[in-house]
Short mmCIF file of C-alpha atoms in Angstrom, two decimals:
data_model
loop_
_atom_site.label_atom_id
_atom_site.label_comp_id
_atom_site.label_asym_id
_atom_site.label_seq_id
_atom_site.Cartn_x
_atom_site.Cartn_y
_atom_site.Cartn_z
CA MET A 1 241.50 41.06 96.19
CA HIS A 2 241.80 44.80 95.84
CA LEU A 3 239.51 46.78 93.60
CA THR A 4 240.63 50.22 94.68
CA HIS A 5 243.89 51.44 96.15
CA PHE A 6 244.66 54.95 97.32
CA THR A 7 248.24 56.19 97.04
CA PRO A 8 249.16 59.60 98.47
CA LEU A 9 251.87 61.55 96.69
CA ALA A 10 252.94 63.29 99.88
CA LEU A 11 251.53 61.38 102.82
CA ALA A 12 253.75 63.18 105.31
CA GLY A 13 252.38 66.48 104.02
CA LEU A 14 248.87 65.28 104.74
CA ALA A 15 249.77 64.59 108.33
CA VAL A 16 251.18 68.10 108.86
CA SER A 17 248.32 69.94 107.12
CA ALA A 18 250.20 70.78 103.96
CA PRO A 19 248.31 73.01 101.49
CA ALA A 20 247.65 70.12 99.08
CA THR A 21 248.23 66.40 98.68
CA LYS A 22 247.71 64.45 95.49
CA LEU A 23 245.97 61.08 95.56
CA TYR A 24 246.19 58.48 92.79
CA VAL A 25 243.22 56.09 92.72
CA SER A 26 242.81 53.05 90.46
CA SER A 27 239.79 50.80 89.89
CA TYR A 28 238.27 48.26 87.51
CA THR A 29 237.32 51.07 85.10
CA ARG A 30 240.81 51.18 83.49
CA ASP A 31 241.26 54.65 84.96
CA ILE A 32 243.72 56.21 87.34
CA HIS A 33 242.02 59.23 88.87
CA ILE A 34 244.26 62.05 90.08
CA LEU A 35 242.71 63.89 93.01
CA ASN A 36 243.73 66.90 95.06
CA LEU A 37 243.25 66.87 98.82
CA THR A 38 243.44 70.29 100.47
CA SER A 39 243.18 71.28 104.11
CA THR A 40 241.29 74.28 105.43
CA ALA A 41 241.80 76.60 108.35
CA ASN A 42 239.20 74.76 110.48
CA SER A 43 241.03 71.41 110.03
CA SER A 44 238.55 70.04 107.49
CA TYR A 45 239.48 68.72 104.04
CA ASN A 46 238.28 69.18 100.47
CA LEU A 47 238.76 66.56 97.75
CA GLY A 48 238.78 67.66 94.13
CA HIS A 49 239.30 65.92 90.78
CA ILE A 50 242.31 66.98 88.66
CA SER A 51 242.48 64.55 85.74
CA THR A 52 242.11 60.92 84.59
CA ASN A 53 244.54 58.55 82.87
CA ARG A 54 243.16 55.49 81.04
CA GLY A 55 246.27 53.37 81.01
CA CYS A 56 246.26 51.01 83.97
CA GLY A 57 244.47 47.95 82.49
CA ASP A 58 240.97 46.54 82.90
CA ASN A 59 241.38 45.21 86.44
CA ALA A 60 243.76 47.49 88.28
CA THR A 61 244.54 46.09 91.72
CA TRP A 62 247.50 48.01 93.16
CA LEU A 63 249.45 51.25 92.75
CA GLU A 64 253.06 51.61 93.89
CA LEU A 65 254.50 55.11 94.24
CA ASP A 66 258.13 56.24 94.12
CA PRO A 67 257.88 59.86 95.30
CA LYS A 68 261.64 60.42 95.17
CA HIS A 69 261.87 59.79 91.41
CA GLN A 70 258.24 60.71 90.61
CA ASN A 71 257.35 57.25 89.28
CA LEU A 72 254.08 55.33 89.57
CA PHE A 73 253.56 51.60 88.92
CA SER A 74 250.15 50.01 88.27
CA LEU A 75 249.17 46.33 88.40
CA ASP A 76 246.37 44.88 86.26
CA GLU A 77 244.95 41.59 87.56
CA GLY A 78 243.95 40.41 84.09
CA ILE A 79 240.60 38.81 84.94
CA LEU A 80 239.26 39.49 81.46
CA THR A 81 242.41 38.69 79.49
CA GLY A 82 243.96 35.73 81.33
CA ASN A 83 247.27 37.57 81.76
CA GLY A 84 248.27 40.32 84.12
CA SER A 85 250.08 43.50 83.16
CA LEU A 86 252.45 45.98 84.75
CA THR A 87 252.54 49.63 83.68
CA SER A 88 254.95 52.35 84.75
CA PHE A 89 254.38 56.10 84.55
CA LYS A 90 256.34 59.29 85.08
CA ILE A 91 254.55 61.92 87.16
CA ASN A 92 254.50 65.38 85.57
CA GLU A 93 254.76 68.21 88.08
CA ASP A 94 256.05 70.94 85.78
CA GLY A 95 253.91 73.78 84.40
CA ASP A 96 250.16 73.19 84.38
CA ARG A 97 250.31 69.38 84.13
CA ASN A 98 249.73 69.15 87.89
CA GLY A 99 250.59 65.52 88.60
CA SER A 100 249.42 64.07 85.29
CA LEU A 101 250.92 60.77 84.11
CA THR A 102 253.01 59.81 81.09
CA GLN A 103 253.17 56.07 80.35
CA VAL A 104 256.69 54.62 80.06
CA SER A 105 256.40 50.79 80.07
CA HIS A 106 253.50 48.39 79.64
CA ILE A 107 254.44 44.69 79.87
CA THR A 108 252.49 41.43 80.10
CA ILE A 109 253.14 39.49 83.31
CA PRO A 110 251.70 36.31 84.91
CA ASN A 111 248.04 36.33 85.91
CA ALA A 112 246.54 37.90 89.05
CA PRO A 113 249.14 40.38 90.34
CA VAL A 114 247.66 41.81 93.55
CA HIS A 115 250.46 43.62 95.40
CA SER A 116 253.93 45.06 94.85
CA ALA A 117 256.86 46.45 96.81
CA LEU A 118 259.61 48.75 95.51
CA LEU A 119 263.06 47.84 96.89
CA GLU A 120 266.14 50.04 96.92
CA GLY A 121 269.38 48.35 95.92
CA ASP A 122 272.93 49.62 96.15
CA ASN A 123 274.04 52.55 94.00
CA GLY A 124 270.49 53.74 93.41
CA ILE A 125 269.23 50.71 91.51
CA GLN A 126 265.71 49.42 92.21
CA LEU A 127 263.68 46.21 92.16
CA LEU A 128 259.90 45.90 91.96
CA ALA A 129 258.64 42.67 93.58
CA VAL A 130 255.12 41.52 92.65
CA ALA A 131 252.91 38.97 94.45
CA HIS A 132 250.52 37.04 92.17
CA TYR A 133 247.38 35.50 93.66
CA ALA A 134 247.81 32.82 90.99
CA TRP A 135 250.71 31.29 92.97
CA ALA A 136 253.76 33.29 91.87
CA LEU A 137 256.33 35.92 92.78
CA THR A 138 258.01 37.96 90.04
CA THR A 139 260.63 40.70 90.20
CA TYR A 140 261.54 43.48 87.77
CA LYS A 141 264.55 45.72 87.53
CA VAL A 142 263.62 49.41 87.49
CA ASP A 143 265.54 52.32 86.03
CA PRO A 144 264.52 55.00 88.56
CA LEU A 145 265.33 57.86 86.17
CA THR A 146 263.07 56.65 83.35
CA ALA A 147 260.71 54.16 85.11
CA ALA A 148 261.62 51.52 82.47
CA LEU A 149 260.98 47.89 83.53
CA THR A 150 262.81 44.61 82.84
CA LEU A 151 261.75 41.15 84.07
CA TYR A 152 264.42 39.73 86.39
CA GLN A 153 263.21 36.66 88.34
CA SER A 154 260.12 34.46 88.58
CA PHE A 155 259.07 31.87 91.20
CA ASN A 156 256.04 29.53 90.99
CA PHE A 157 254.68 28.07 94.23
CA THR A 158 253.03 24.69 94.77
CA GLN A 159 251.34 22.84 97.61
CA ALA A 160 250.78 19.11 98.07
CA ALA A 161 247.04 19.20 98.89
CA PRO A 162 244.20 21.68 99.47
CA GLY A 163 244.08 23.42 102.82
CA PRO A 164 241.31 23.09 105.42
CA ARG A 165 239.22 25.71 103.58
CA ALA A 166 239.28 23.84 100.29
CA ASN A 167 237.09 26.34 98.43
CA ARG A 168 239.76 29.03 98.99
CA GLN A 169 242.88 26.93 99.57
CA LYS A 170 243.16 24.60 96.57
CA ALA A 171 246.46 26.24 95.57
CA PRO A 172 248.96 28.81 96.86
CA HIS A 173 247.61 32.37 96.87
CA PRO A 174 250.34 34.94 97.70
CA HIS A 175 248.50 38.14 98.57
CA GLN A 176 251.19 40.64 99.52
CA VAL A 177 254.94 41.19 99.32
CA LEU A 178 256.54 43.38 101.98
CA LEU A 179 260.15 44.23 102.81
CA ASP A 180 261.04 43.82 106.47
CA PRO A 181 262.30 46.86 108.44
CA PHE A 182 265.86 45.53 108.30
CA GLY A 183 265.79 45.76 104.49
CA LYS A 184 266.95 42.14 104.05
CA TYR A 185 263.89 39.89 103.71
CA LEU A 186 260.61 39.80 101.83
CA VAL A 187 257.58 38.48 103.74
CA ILE A 188 254.78 37.10 101.55
CA PRO A 189 251.51 36.01 103.23
CA ASP A 190 250.13 33.03 101.28
CA LEU A 191 246.37 32.75 101.83
CA GLY A 192 246.11 29.38 100.09
CA SER A 193 249.02 27.59 101.78
CA ASP A 194 248.76 29.10 105.30
CA LEU A 195 252.38 30.24 105.12
CA LEU A 196 254.49 33.34 105.43
CA ARG A 197 256.92 32.82 102.56
CA ILE A 198 260.35 34.34 103.19
CA PHE A 199 262.86 35.53 100.59
CA HIS A 200 266.31 37.03 101.18
CA PHE A 201 267.04 40.27 99.28
CA ASN A 202 270.58 40.88 98.00
CA ARG A 203 270.96 44.64 97.72
CA SER A 204 274.00 44.41 95.47
CA SER A 205 272.70 42.01 92.81
CA LEU A 206 268.95 42.65 93.40
CA ALA A 207 268.48 38.86 93.45
CA VAL A 208 265.97 37.32 95.86
CA SER A 209 266.34 33.76 97.14
CA GLU A 210 263.88 31.61 99.05
CA ARG A 211 264.29 30.80 102.74
CA PRO A 212 262.24 28.47 104.99
CA SER A 213 258.59 29.51 105.18
CA VAL A 214 256.85 30.24 108.48
CA PRO A 215 253.59 28.29 109.05
CA VAL A 216 250.49 29.98 110.48
CA PRO A 217 247.38 28.24 111.89
CA PRO A 218 245.77 25.89 109.32
CA GLY A 219 242.78 27.41 107.57
CA SER A 220 243.54 30.95 108.76
CA GLY A 221 244.33 32.31 105.30
CA PRO A 222 246.97 35.02 105.93
CA ARG A 223 246.32 38.05 103.70
CA HIS A 224 248.21 41.24 104.61
CA GLY A 225 250.73 42.30 107.23
CA ALA A 226 252.39 45.46 108.48
CA PHE A 227 255.63 46.12 110.34
CA GLU A 228 256.29 48.42 113.25
CA PRO A 229 259.53 50.42 113.43
CA ILE A 230 262.67 48.62 114.59
CA GLN A 231 263.44 48.41 118.29
CA LYS A 232 266.98 48.23 119.68
CA VAL A 233 267.26 45.47 122.27
CA PRO A 234 270.42 44.90 124.41
CA ILE A 235 271.38 41.24 124.93
CA VAL A 236 274.25 39.52 126.80
CA ILE A 237 276.49 37.39 124.60
CA THR A 238 278.99 34.70 125.62
CA THR A 239 282.33 34.66 123.79
CA PRO A 240 284.37 31.52 122.98
CA TYR A 241 287.01 32.43 125.57
CA SER A 242 286.61 33.14 129.27
CA THR A 243 288.34 36.03 131.00
CA HIS A 244 290.57 33.64 133.01
CA SER A 245 291.89 31.85 129.91
CA HIS A 246 292.76 35.20 128.35
CA LEU A 247 294.66 36.30 131.44
CA ARG A 248 296.64 33.05 131.53
CA ALA A 249 297.59 33.45 127.86
CA LEU A 250 298.64 37.07 128.40
CA ARG A 251 300.76 36.15 131.43
CA ARG A 252 302.60 33.43 129.46
CA HIS A 253 303.20 35.85 126.59
CA ASP A 254 304.50 38.62 128.87
CA SER A 255 306.69 36.16 130.83
CA HIS A 256 308.65 35.25 127.70
CA ASN A 257 309.10 38.78 126.38
CA ASN A 258 309.49 40.88 129.51
CA ASN A 259 310.58 38.38 132.18
CA SER A 260 308.07 40.04 134.47
CA LEU A 261 305.97 36.95 135.06
CA ALA A 262 307.14 33.36 135.66
CA ALA A 263 306.33 30.98 132.80
CA SER A 264 305.02 27.58 133.78
CA SER A 265 307.63 25.85 131.58
CA SER A 266 310.21 26.63 128.91
CA SER A 267 308.10 24.90 126.20
CA THR A 268 305.11 27.00 127.19
CA ALA A 269 307.19 30.16 126.94
CA ALA A 270 308.46 29.20 123.49
CA ALA A 271 304.93 28.52 122.31
CA ALA A 272 303.78 31.85 123.65
CA ALA A 273 306.60 33.64 121.82
CA ALA A 274 305.62 32.03 118.53
CA THR A 275 302.03 33.28 118.60
CA PRO A 276 300.62 36.70 119.46
CA PRO A 277 298.28 36.95 122.44
CA PRO A 278 294.59 36.51 121.64
CA ALA A 279 292.39 39.59 121.80
CA LEU A 280 290.55 39.98 125.05
CA LYS A 281 286.88 39.01 124.63
CA PRO A 282 285.38 38.83 128.11
CA SER A 283 282.22 36.73 128.46
CA GLY A 284 279.00 38.52 129.28
CA SER A 285 279.59 41.48 126.97
CA ILE A 286 276.61 43.52 125.71
CA LYS A 287 275.46 43.53 122.10
CA ILE A 288 272.60 45.52 120.60
CA THR A 289 270.26 43.40 118.48
CA LEU A 290 267.42 44.69 116.34
CA LYS A 291 263.87 43.41 116.66
CA ALA A 292 260.60 44.41 115.06
CA ARG A 293 256.91 43.60 115.42
CA TYR A 294 254.78 42.24 112.61
CA HIS A 295 250.98 42.45 112.58
CA LEU A 296 249.10 40.00 110.34
CA VAL A 297 245.45 39.93 109.29
CA SER A 298 244.15 36.51 108.23
CA GLU A 299 241.12 36.68 105.96
CA LEU A 300 239.64 33.21 106.43
CA ALA A 301 239.94 33.13 110.23
CA SER A 302 239.12 36.86 110.57
CA THR A 303 241.97 37.40 113.03
CA LEU A 304 244.70 39.89 113.84
CA SER A 305 247.95 38.31 115.06
CA THR A 306 251.06 40.05 116.37
CA TYR A 307 254.59 38.62 116.20
CA THR A 308 258.08 39.70 117.10
CA LEU A 309 260.67 38.84 114.50
CA SER A 310 264.44 38.73 114.38
CA HIS A 311 267.10 37.56 111.92
CA LEU A 312 268.49 34.04 111.99
CA PRO A 313 272.31 33.78 111.77
CA HIS A 314 274.11 33.61 108.42
CA ASP A 315 271.17 35.08 106.45
CA ALA A 316 269.21 31.87 107.07
CA GLY A 317 265.85 33.64 107.34
CA LEU A 318 263.52 35.18 109.91
CA ASN A 319 262.37 33.96 113.30
CA PHE A 320 258.74 34.79 114.23
CA THR A 321 257.44 34.59 117.81
CA LEU A 322 253.66 34.85 118.27
CA LEU A 323 252.58 37.37 120.92
CA SER A 324 248.81 37.53 120.54
CA THR A 325 245.82 36.72 118.33
CA GLN A 326 242.39 38.34 118.48
CA PRO A 327 239.36 38.94 116.22
CA ALA A 328 240.09 41.42 113.44
CA THR A 329 236.94 43.31 114.38
CA GLY A 330 237.93 43.66 118.04
CA PRO A 331 236.24 42.01 121.03
CA SER A 332 232.69 42.27 119.61
CA THR A 333 230.74 39.02 119.18
CA ASP A 334 227.82 40.66 117.38
CA PRO A 335 226.41 38.20 114.77
CA VAL A 336 226.71 40.84 112.03
CA PHE A 337 230.41 39.95 111.95
CA SER A 338 229.69 36.44 110.68
CA GLY A 339 231.49 36.03 107.37
CA ASN A 340 233.81 38.93 108.02
CA ALA A 341 236.79 39.14 105.65
CA PRO A 342 239.55 41.47 106.86
CA ALA A 343 241.55 43.00 104.02
CA GLU A 344 244.00 45.82 104.72
CA ILE A 345 246.13 46.80 107.70
CA HIS A 346 248.02 50.02 108.36
CA VAL A 347 250.39 50.98 111.19
CA ALA A 348 250.23 54.53 112.47
CA PRO A 349 253.30 55.29 114.64
CA PRO A 350 252.85 56.83 118.08
CA GLY A 351 252.22 60.56 118.12
CA LYS A 352 254.59 62.98 119.84
CA GLY A 353 254.80 62.22 123.54
CA LYS A 354 252.69 59.05 123.22
CA HIS A 355 253.73 55.44 123.68
CA GLU A 356 251.05 53.54 121.80
CA THR A 357 251.01 52.16 118.28
CA GLN A 358 247.76 52.47 116.34
CA LEU A 359 246.67 49.78 113.88
CA ILE A 360 243.84 50.28 111.40
CA VAL A 361 242.22 47.14 109.97
CA SER A 362 239.57 47.22 107.23
CA ASN A 363 236.85 44.58 107.54
CA ARG A 364 234.56 43.60 104.69
CA ASN A 365 231.12 42.13 105.44
CA ALA A 366 231.29 43.36 109.04
CA THR A 367 228.11 45.41 108.71
CA PHE A 368 228.06 46.62 112.30
CA PHE A 369 226.88 50.09 111.23
CA LYS A 370 224.24 48.67 108.86
CA ASP A 371 224.03 51.18 105.99
CA ALA A 372 226.48 53.85 104.90
CA LYS A 373 225.28 57.23 103.69
CA ASN A 374 224.87 57.38 99.92
CA PRO A 375 227.02 60.28 98.67
CA ASP A 376 224.36 61.10 96.06
CA PRO A 377 221.29 62.59 97.83
CA ALA A 378 219.12 61.72 94.82
CA ASN A 379 220.18 58.06 94.86
CA LYS A 380 218.24 55.87 97.27
CA THR A 381 220.26 52.73 96.58
CA ARG A 382 221.21 50.92 99.79
CA ILE A 383 224.94 50.87 100.46
CA LEU A 384 226.09 48.28 102.97
CA SER A 385 228.68 49.48 105.46
CA ASP A 386 232.02 47.83 106.13
CA THR A 387 234.07 48.76 109.20
CA LEU A 388 237.47 50.11 110.09
CA ALA A 389 238.77 48.74 113.40
CA THR A 390 241.43 50.73 115.23
CA PHE A 391 243.69 48.83 117.64
CA SER A 392 245.94 50.46 120.21
CA PHE A 393 249.07 48.57 121.32
CA PRO A 394 251.54 49.71 123.99
CA SER A 395 254.87 50.21 122.24
CA SER A 396 256.69 47.76 124.51
CA SER A 397 254.06 45.00 124.42
CA ALA A 398 251.45 43.65 122.03
CA LYS A 399 249.13 42.62 124.84
CA ASN A 400 246.21 44.48 126.39
CA SER A 401 245.20 46.13 123.14
CA THR A 402 242.08 48.27 122.88
CA THR A 403 239.76 48.58 119.88
CA THR A 404 237.33 51.06 118.33
CA THR A 405 235.34 50.66 115.12
CA THR A 406 234.08 53.15 112.53
CA ASN A 407 231.90 52.67 109.48
CA ASN A 408 233.22 52.60 105.94
CA ASP A 409 231.34 52.65 102.64
CA LYS A 410 230.94 49.16 101.19
CA LYS A 411 233.66 48.17 98.72
CA ALA A 412 233.60 45.03 96.59
#
């Protein structure tokens, strides 16, 4: 589970070398640290501390940012108290307050919240969906103007028996909640049940409703996923009527009304006069369908899997098609990767003029680079190094990916 989560206030600004970007960082110290990231003329960066807010709970696991309305939401896992909590803040940008936080709501919620997603409903209303490692999904209505919170729905998950990795799969363990690129479904990787749980999102009522789950390999322990942007795919569709049947119907209709074509019989002509001609729907017409790719890291199997997904008819759920699976650390078989536990995944879209998607996967316990540099020169304490693996996928195919790895300071 997460101990630290970084949330940029203006991530796009960071990418285009904006003068400053604020970062909000939470940890198990009850604090939210507000940092300032600035770029320099030689393309380097400086990170400075602005202020600290002690209002996020003892075991803060996730921060969710609403930059449009200047709201911030913090989850507290509740390891010490037995209950979780959810806190909302308004971000102060006026005068000299420089991104400081004012607490709005602080409510007790079920234990072990580990991830959230902010959903936009119709007419500007919002819903915050929260995944609880202790086998639940909860949702909360959000007033975007004030950041006030109200519990809306709650779902508790069960499973019939422990999974193959019984020490980690005795019960359901939802680890993330993510809205698909179509804006219609929530995808919830369940590490304990080896499922991708699917919920339909009604933008008008804000209600979510469960759909059939998608199984993943037993014992794999799905943890976090990330979507690529939507692709438009042309497909050929077959209509209920053929072109020939339409032409016959039109001829009968015109024969009765205009006497320009001979009707096959008087009864046929009368029937044609009583009903209007059907609209012409030739078979083989072209329809544009939307598809997206979903990349999933599974903690227990230490794998990265890529799927295409599309909507089932009548809002029945999502269809996933597996394209590839590979080690989350890349092709290396170095024994230092034994016990690796991939955690996060991020999709970086192709740069201008490029046709490759970049994935960044964080791997805990993959001490390929041995030790990380201690940031305090006077401190000789050994810091084990985790890794960040970067995968490159051609935009039109998830196969033939390439991988690089970089070191990362050890995080719990």
